[in-house]
Coordinates of C-alpha atoms in Angstrom, one line a residue:
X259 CA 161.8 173.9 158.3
X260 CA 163.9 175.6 161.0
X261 CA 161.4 177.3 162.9
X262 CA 157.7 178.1 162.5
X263 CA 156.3 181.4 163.0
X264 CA 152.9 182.1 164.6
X265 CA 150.3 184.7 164.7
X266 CA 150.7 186.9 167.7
X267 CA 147.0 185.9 168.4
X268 CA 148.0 181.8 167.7
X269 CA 150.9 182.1 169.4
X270 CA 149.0 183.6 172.7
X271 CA 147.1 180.0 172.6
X272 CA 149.5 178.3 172.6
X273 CA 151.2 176.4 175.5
X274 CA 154.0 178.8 177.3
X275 CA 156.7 176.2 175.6
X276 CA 160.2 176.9 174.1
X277 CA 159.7 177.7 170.5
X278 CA 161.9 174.7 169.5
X279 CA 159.8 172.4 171.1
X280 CA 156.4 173.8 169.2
X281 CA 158.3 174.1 165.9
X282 CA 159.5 170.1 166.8
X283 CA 155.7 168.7 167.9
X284 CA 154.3 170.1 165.0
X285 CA 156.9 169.0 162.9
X286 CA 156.0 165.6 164.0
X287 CA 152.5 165.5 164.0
X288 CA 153.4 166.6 159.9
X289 CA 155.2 163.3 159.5
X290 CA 152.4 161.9 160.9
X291 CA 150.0 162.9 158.6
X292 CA 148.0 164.4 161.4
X293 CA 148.5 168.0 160.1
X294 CA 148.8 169.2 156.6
X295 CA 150.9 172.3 155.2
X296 CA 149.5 174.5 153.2
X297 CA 151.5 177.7 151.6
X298 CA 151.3 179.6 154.9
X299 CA 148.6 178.1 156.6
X300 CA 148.6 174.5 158.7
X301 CA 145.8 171.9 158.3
X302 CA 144.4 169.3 160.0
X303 CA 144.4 166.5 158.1
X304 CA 140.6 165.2 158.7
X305 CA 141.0 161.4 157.2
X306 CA 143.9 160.5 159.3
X307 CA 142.9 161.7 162.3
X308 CA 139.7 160.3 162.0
X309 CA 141.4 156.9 161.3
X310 CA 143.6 157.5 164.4
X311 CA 140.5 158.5 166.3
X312 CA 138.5 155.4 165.2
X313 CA 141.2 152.8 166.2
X314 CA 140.5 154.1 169.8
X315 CA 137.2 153.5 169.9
X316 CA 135.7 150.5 171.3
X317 CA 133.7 148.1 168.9
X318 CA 130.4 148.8 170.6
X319 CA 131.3 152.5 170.0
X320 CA 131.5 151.9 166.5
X321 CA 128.4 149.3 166.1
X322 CA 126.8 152.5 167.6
X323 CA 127.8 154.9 165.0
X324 CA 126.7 152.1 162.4
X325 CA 123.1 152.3 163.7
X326 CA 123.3 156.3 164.1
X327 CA 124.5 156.3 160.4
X328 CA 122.1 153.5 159.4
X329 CA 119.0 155.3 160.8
X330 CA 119.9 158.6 159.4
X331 CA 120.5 157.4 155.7
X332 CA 117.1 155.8 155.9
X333 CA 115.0 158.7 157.8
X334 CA 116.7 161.2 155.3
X335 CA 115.3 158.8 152.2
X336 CA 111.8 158.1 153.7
X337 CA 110.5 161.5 151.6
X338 CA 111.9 159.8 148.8
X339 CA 111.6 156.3 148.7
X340 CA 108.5 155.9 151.2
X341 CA 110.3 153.3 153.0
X342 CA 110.0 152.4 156.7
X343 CA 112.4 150.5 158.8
X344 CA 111.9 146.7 158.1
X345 CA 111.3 144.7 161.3
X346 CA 115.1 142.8 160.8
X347 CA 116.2 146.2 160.7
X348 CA 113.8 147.6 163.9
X349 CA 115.3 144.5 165.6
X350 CA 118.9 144.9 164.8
X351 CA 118.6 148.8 166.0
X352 CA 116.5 148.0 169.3
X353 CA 119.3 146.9 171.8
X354 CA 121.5 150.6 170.6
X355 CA 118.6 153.0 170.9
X356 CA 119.1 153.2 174.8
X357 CA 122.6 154.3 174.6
X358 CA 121.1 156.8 171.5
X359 CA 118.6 158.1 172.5
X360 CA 120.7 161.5 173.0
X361 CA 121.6 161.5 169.6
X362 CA 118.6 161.3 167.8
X363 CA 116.7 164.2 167.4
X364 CA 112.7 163.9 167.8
X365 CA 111.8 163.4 163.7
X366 CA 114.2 160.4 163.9
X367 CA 112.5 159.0 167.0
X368 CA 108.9 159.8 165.7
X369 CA 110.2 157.4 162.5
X370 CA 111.3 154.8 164.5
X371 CA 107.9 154.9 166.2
X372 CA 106.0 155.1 162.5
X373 CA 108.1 151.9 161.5
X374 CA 107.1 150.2 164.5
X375 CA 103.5 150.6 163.6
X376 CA 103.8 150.2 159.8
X377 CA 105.5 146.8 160.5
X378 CA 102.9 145.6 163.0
X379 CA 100.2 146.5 160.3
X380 CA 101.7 144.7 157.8
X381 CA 102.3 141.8 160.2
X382 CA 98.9 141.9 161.3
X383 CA 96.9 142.2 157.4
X384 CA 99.8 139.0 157.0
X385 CA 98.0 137.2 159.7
X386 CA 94.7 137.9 158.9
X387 CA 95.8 136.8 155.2
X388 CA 97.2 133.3 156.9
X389 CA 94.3 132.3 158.4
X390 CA 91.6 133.5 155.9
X391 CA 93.9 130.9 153.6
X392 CA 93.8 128.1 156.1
X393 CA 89.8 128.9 156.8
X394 CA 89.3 128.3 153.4
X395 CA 91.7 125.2 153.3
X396 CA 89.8 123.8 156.3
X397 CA 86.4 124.3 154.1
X398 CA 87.7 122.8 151.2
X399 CA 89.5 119.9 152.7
X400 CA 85.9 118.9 154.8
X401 CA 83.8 119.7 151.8
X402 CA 86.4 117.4 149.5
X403 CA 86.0 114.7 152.8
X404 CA 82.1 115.0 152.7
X405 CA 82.2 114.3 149.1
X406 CA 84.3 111.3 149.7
X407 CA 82.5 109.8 152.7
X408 CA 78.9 110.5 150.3
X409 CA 80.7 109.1 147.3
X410 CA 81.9 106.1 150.1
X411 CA 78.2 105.8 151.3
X412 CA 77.1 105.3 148.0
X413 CA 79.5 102.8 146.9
X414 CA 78.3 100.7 149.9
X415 CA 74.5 101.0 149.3
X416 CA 75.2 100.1 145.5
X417 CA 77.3 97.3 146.6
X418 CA 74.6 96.3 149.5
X419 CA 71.8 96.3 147.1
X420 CA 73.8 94.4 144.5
X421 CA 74.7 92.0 147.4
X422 CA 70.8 91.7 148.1
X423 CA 70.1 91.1 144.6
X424 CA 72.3 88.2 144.2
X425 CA 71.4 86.8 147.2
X426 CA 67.8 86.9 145.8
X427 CA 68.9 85.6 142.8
X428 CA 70.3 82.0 144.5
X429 CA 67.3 82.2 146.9
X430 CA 65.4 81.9 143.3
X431 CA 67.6 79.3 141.7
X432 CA 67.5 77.2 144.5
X433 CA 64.1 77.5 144.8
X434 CA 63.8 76.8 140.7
X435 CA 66.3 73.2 141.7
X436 CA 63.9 72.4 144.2
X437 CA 60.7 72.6 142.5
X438 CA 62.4 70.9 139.5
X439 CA 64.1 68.3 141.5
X440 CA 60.4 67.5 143.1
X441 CA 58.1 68.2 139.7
X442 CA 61.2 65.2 138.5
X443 CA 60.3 63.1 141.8
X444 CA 56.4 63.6 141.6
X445 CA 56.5 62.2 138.0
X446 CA 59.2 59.4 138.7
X447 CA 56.8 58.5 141.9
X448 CA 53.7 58.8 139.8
X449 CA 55.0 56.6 136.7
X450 CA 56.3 54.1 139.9
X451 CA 52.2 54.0 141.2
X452 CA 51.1 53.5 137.5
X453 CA 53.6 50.8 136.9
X454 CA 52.5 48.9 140.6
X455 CA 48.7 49.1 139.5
X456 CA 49.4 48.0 136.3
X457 CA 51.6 44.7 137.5
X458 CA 48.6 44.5 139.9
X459 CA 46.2 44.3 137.3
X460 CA 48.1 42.1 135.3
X461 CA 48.6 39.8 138.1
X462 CA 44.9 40.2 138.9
X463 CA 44.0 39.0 135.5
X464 CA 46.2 36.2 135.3
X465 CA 44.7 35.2 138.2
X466 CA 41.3 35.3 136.8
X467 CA 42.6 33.3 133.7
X468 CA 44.5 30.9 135.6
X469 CA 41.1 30.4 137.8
X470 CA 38.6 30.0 134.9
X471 CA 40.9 27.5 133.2
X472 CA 41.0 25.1 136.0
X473 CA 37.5 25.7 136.5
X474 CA 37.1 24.4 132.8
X475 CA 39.0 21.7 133.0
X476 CA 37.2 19.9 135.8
X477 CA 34.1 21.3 133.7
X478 CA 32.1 23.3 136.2
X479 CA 31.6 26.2 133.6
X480 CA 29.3 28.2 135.5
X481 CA 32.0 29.6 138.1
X482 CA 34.2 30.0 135.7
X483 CA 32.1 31.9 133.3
X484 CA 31.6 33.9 136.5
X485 CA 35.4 34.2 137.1
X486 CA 35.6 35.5 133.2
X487 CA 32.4 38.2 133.8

């Protein structure tokens, strides 16, 4: 291309520059990829300029169009999908809405707002569902200890009274020895007294024979027919 050729009404908008130096720029900005021709027209071409574009902003520039992009995909599916913001996603959003809060229109702010409260609804009826779940832990854990200690308390008065009862029991047996042991020593002691008062008898009678012989032998029979009455 030697030289472009303007409309009157383009070429008034342009800078006041040497036609060489327009046809040149523009020629550059073609190999570029920064403008497109078109038959008799000249585009911008959007992708690479946009890519050029991008590369100069800064990273928090483009975290920022993230969460602007983010929060419209999700506002603009709310009618459809009855979503809200989750609170990973209110949290990951809260530090940029500051330096947004130019760019969101009102609906997108009010959602915001509604996610806010859905999430601390759900967070709350979660909470509430916690500790009706450990109330009714704590209940069953004391009843299942009560249970226990009864079934404990139990045990211990069985084993007390079975304690008792064999105590009782040896109580009895050794009361049963005893009175054995002495019914055994009354009868020994009693067959002893019999046995005395019968050698003393015996002797007693021998003495009487003994007595009444001698008495007949020197002849003097009346004493010793009174020894033998």
């Amino acid at each position: 291309v030697d030289e472009i050729v303007f409309e009157p009404k383009i070429y008034d908008a342009l800078p006041k520059l040497p036609q060489s130096i327009i046809t040149q720029t523009i020629l550059d900005l073609e190999k570029s990829r920064l403008l497109r021709f078109s038959d008799n027209s000249i585009e911008l071409a959007h992708d690479t300029l946009g890519a050029v574009i991008d590369q100069k902003r800064t990273e928090e520039q483009r975290q920022l169009n993230t969460v602007l992009r983010q929060l419209k995909v999700a506002y603009n599916a709310f009618p459809r999908t009855e979503e809200y913001l989750s609170r990973k996603q209110l949290n990951f959003f809260e530090p940029f809405l500051p330096k947004l809060q130019f760019e969101l229109n009102e609906k997108i702010l009010q959602f915001i707002e509604d996610s806010r409260t859905h999430v601390e609804e759900l967070e709350n009826k979660e909470q509430l569902r916690i500790e009706r779940e450990l109330a009714l832990a704590k209940e069953k854990l004391e009843a299942e200890q009560a249970a226990q200690a009864a079934k404990a308390k139990q045990l211990e008065e069985a084993n007390s009274a079975a304690r008792r009862q064999r105590l009782f029991l040896i109580l009895v047996s050794i009361v049963a020895i005893v009175a054995v042991f002495a019914t055994i020593y009354g009868i020994i002691q009693n067959a002893e007294v019999k046995k005395r008062n019968r050698e003393i008898l015996e002797r007693s009678y021998d003495n009487y024979l003994s007595t009444a012989e001698s008495l007949r032998n020197t002849r003097n029979f009346g004493p010793a027919l009174a020894q033998l009455d």
